[in-house]
XYZ file of C-alpha atoms in Angstrom:
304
model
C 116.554 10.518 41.152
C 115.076 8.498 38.520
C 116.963 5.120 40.045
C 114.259 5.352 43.086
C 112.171 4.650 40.187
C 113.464 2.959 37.019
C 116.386 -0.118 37.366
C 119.227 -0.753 35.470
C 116.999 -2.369 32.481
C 115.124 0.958 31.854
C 112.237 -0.573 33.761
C 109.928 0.113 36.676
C 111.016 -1.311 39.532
C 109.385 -4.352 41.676
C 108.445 -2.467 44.260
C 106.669 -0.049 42.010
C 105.234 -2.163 39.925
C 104.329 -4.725 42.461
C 102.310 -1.424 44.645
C 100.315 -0.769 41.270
C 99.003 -4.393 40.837
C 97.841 -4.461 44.968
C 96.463 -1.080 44.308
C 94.572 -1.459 40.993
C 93.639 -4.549 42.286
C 92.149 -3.493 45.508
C 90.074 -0.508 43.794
C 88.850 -2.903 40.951
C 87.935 -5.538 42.810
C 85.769 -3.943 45.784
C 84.041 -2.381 43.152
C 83.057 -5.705 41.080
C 82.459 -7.590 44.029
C 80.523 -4.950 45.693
C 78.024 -4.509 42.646
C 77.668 -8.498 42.461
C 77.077 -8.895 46.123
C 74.152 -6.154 46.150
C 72.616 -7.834 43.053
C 72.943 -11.154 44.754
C 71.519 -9.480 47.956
C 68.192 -9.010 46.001
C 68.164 -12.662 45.060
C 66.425 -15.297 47.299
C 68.139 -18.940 47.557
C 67.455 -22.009 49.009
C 69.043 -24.766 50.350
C 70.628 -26.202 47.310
C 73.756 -25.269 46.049
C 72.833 -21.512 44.691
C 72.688 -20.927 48.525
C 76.997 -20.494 47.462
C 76.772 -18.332 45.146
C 77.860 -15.260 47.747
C 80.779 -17.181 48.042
C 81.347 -18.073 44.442
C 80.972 -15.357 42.570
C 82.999 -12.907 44.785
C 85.806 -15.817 44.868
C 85.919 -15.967 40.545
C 85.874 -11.994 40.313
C 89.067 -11.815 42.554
C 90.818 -14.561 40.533
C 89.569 -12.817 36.987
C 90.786 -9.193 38.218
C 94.138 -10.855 39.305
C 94.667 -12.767 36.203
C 94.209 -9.957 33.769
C 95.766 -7.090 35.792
C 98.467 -9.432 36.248
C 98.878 -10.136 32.801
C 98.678 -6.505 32.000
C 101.072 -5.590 34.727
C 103.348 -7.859 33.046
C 103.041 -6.590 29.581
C 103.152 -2.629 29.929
C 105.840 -2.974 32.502
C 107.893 -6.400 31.601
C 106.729 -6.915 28.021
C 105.766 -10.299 28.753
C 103.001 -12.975 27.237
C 100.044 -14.071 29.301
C 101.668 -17.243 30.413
C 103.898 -16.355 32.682
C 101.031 -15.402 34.924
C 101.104 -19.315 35.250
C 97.400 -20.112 34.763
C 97.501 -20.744 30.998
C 97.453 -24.618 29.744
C 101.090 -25.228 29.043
C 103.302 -28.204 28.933
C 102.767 -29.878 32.046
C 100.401 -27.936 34.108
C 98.178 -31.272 34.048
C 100.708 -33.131 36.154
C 101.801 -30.025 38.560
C 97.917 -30.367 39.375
C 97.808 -33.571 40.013
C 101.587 -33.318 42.293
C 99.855 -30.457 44.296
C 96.723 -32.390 45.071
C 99.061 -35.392 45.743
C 101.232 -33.081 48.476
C 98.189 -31.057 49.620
C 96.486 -34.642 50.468
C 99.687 -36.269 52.347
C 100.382 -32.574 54.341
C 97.013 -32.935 55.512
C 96.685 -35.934 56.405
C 99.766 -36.343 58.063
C 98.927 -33.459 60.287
C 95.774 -35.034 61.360
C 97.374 -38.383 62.000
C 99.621 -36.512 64.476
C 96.584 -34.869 65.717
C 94.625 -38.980 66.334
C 97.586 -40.067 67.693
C 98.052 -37.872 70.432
C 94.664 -38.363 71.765
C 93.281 -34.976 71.095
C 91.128 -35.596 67.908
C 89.314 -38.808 67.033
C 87.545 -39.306 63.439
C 84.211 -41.222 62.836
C 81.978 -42.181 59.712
C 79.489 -39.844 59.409
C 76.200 -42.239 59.463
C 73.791 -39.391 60.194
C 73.642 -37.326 57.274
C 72.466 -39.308 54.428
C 74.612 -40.567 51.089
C 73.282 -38.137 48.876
C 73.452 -35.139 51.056
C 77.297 -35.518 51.431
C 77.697 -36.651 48.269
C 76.115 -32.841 47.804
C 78.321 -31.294 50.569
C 81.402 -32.878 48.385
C 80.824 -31.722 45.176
C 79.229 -28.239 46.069
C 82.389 -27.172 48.020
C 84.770 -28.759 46.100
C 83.819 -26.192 43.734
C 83.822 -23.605 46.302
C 87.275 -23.982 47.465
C 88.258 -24.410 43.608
C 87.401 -20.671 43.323
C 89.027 -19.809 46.609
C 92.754 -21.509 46.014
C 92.554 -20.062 42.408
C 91.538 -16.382 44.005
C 94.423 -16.418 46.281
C 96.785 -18.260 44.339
C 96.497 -15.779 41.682
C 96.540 -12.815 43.805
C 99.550 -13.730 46.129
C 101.461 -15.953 43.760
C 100.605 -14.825 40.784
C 102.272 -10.946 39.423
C 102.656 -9.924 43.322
C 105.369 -12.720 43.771
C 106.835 -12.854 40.429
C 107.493 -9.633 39.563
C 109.984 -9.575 42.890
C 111.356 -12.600 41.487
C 112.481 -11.167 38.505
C 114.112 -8.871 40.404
C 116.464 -10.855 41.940
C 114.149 -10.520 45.186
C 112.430 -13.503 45.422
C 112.676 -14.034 49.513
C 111.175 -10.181 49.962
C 108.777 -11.375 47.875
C 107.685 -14.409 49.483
C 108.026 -12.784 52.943
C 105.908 -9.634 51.699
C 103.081 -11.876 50.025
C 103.498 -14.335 52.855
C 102.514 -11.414 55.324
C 99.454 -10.430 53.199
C 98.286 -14.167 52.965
C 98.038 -14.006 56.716
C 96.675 -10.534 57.596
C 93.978 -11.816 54.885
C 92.620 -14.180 57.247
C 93.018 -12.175 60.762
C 89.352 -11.835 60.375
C 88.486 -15.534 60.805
C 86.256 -16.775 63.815
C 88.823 -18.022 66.831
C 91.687 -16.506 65.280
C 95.113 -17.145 67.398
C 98.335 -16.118 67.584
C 99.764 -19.546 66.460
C 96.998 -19.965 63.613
C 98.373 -16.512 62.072
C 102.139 -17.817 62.328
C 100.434 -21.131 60.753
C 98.961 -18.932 57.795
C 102.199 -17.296 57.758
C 103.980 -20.691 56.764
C 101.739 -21.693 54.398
C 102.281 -18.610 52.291
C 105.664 -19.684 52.270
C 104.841 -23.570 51.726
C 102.854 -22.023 48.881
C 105.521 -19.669 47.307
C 108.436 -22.527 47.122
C 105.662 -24.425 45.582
C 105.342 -22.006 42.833
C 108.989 -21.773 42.554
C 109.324 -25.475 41.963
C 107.161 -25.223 38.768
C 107.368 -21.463 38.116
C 103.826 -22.251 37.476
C 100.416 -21.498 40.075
C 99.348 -25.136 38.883
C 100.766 -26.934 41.880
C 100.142 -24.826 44.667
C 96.850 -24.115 43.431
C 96.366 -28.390 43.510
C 97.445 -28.214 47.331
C 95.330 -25.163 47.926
C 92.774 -26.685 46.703
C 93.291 -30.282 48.016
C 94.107 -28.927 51.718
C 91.434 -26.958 52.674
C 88.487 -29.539 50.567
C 89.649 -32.799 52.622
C 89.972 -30.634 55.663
C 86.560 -29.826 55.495
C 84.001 -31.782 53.817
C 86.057 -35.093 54.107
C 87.659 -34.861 57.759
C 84.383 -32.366 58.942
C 87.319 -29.938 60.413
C 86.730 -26.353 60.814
C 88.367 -24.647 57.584
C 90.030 -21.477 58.880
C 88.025 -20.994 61.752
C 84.785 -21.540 59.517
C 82.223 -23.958 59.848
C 79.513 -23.693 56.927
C 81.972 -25.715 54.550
C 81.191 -29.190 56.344
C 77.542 -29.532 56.725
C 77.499 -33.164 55.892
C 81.239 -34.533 56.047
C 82.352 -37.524 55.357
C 84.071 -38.506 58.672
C 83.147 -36.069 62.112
C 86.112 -34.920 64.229
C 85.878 -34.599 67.876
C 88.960 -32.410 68.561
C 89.369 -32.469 72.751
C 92.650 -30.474 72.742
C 95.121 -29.373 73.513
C 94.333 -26.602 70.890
C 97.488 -25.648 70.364
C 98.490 -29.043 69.173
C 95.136 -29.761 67.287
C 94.135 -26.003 66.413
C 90.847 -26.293 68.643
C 87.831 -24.383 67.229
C 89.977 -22.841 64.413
C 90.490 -25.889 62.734
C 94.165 -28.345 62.475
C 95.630 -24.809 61.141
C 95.437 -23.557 64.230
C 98.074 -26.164 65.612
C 101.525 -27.216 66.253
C 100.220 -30.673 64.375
C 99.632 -28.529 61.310
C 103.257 -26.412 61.437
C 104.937 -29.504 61.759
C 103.249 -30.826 58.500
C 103.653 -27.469 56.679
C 107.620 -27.647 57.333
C 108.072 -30.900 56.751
C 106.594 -30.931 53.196
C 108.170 -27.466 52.307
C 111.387 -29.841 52.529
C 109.815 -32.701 50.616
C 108.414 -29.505 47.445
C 112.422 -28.842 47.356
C 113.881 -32.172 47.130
C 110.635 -33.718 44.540
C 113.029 -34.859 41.273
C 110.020 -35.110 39.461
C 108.884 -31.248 39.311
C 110.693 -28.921 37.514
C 109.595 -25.919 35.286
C 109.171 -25.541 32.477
C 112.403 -23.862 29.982
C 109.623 -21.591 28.935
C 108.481 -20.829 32.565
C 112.352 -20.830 33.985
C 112.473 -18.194 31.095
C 109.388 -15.662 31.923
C 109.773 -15.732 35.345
C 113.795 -14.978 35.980
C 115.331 -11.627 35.308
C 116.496 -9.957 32.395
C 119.740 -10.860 30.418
């Protein structure tokens, strides 16, 4: 009986331990976020960048509670240090940043060059809004979507996916967080079918970036990079949403077909954007220059 329950190494088992974290997590978190949105209900803002702080602050209480259940997860159940969360400033993490931004830029991109070139979206300079006000737009959501790819990262990459990994069951794990990534988002204005499968994918693109680094460093730079020049850069709708591209750099027309160009949901919501997404998962694999860490190969495989 106790097998259903305990492994061969005397410990709880992923599943277990993994329904804990998703569970204490849950609880904790609607509670935190739904004092700070009540106090931040009685607050007035205007339009200057305190109008984000619903966003914000709901965004870095989710990637707090994840961090430091994760980390405790990891220590009453795996005995393990805070870094292998993956968050923590070791050897390296600078660079798998920088290589996520790098591959989160060139995914993007190339899926709206696929979109131009068919015909159904077309890009031009932004010369109504003035300098300063996108200059605004850039740096106000670029800290927005900071908070957001660190959030999820560290919620669906961080103890949910590694503790299956060190179990020897890394592609449940990356199909089970994978799953929650996208039923996260069903929500979204103009939702589809193919935009869910597209969410779907990413959560994998996202999980063999973490195992190419063992660290949430890189896939938090393409998080990060993806969704900011998708938005405030291109002016495309960000998961369905509008509000983070009120003065973009560049305005996209997108005349369809939507389910090559994603339509009102955005270039996620496209076959231009699952052709990106699979294409780059191949590129994370073959990169020679990203490896993890021996410390990170260490925390995050199974016990001797």
């Amino acid at each position: 009986m106790l097998t259903i329950f305990i492994n061969e190494h005397g410990r709880l088992r992923s599943g277990w331990r993994a329904a804990i974290f998703l569970i204490s997590f849950l609880i904790i978190s609607a509670v935190f976020i739904f004092v700070s949105i009540t106090v931040l209900s009685q607050l007035e803002f205007g339009e200057s960048t305190t109008s984000y702080l619903p966003l914000i602050v709901p965004f870095t209480i989710s990637a707090i509670i994840a961090i430091l259940l994760g980390w405790l997860c990891g220590k009453l159940f795996e005995g393990l240090p805070f870094r292998a969360i993956g968050i923590a400033f070791t050897t390296g993490w600078l660079k798998n940043l920088a290589a996520g931004c790098a591959v989160g830029a060139v995914a993007l991109t190339s899926s709206i060059i696929i979109a131009v070139m068919s015909g159904g979206m077309s890009l031009t300079l932004n010369r109504v809004s003035s300098t300063s006000a996108i200059t605004t737009s850039l740096l106000s959501t670029l800290l927005i979507f900071a908070v957001g790819a660190a959030s999820e990262e560290t919620l669906f990459r961080g103890y949910l996916l590694q503790t299956f990994l060190r179990s020897k069951l890394v592609w449940l794990g990356i199909a089970f967080t994978s799953l929650l990534f996208a039923f996260a988002h069903n929500n979204n204005p103009d939702v589809s079918r193919l935009s869910w499968l597209n969410t779907l994918l990413a959560g994998a693109w996202f999980g063999a970036a973490y195992l190419k680094t063992r660290d949430l460093w890189f896939p938090l730079g393409m998080h990060l990079t993806w969704n900011w020049l998708q938005g405030p850069v291109f002016g495309i709708n960000v998961s369905g949403i509008t509000e983070f591209s009120p003065d973009p750099v560049f305005r996209a027309t997108d005349v369809g077909p939507a389910w090559l160009t994603g339509g009102s949901y955005g270039i996620e919501g496209g076959l231009a954007c699952t052709f990106a997404l699979v294409v780059s998962t191949v590129i994370i694999y073959y990169l020679p220059t990203l490896k993890p860490s021996a410390e990170m190969l260490r925390l995050s495989e199974p016990p001797a």
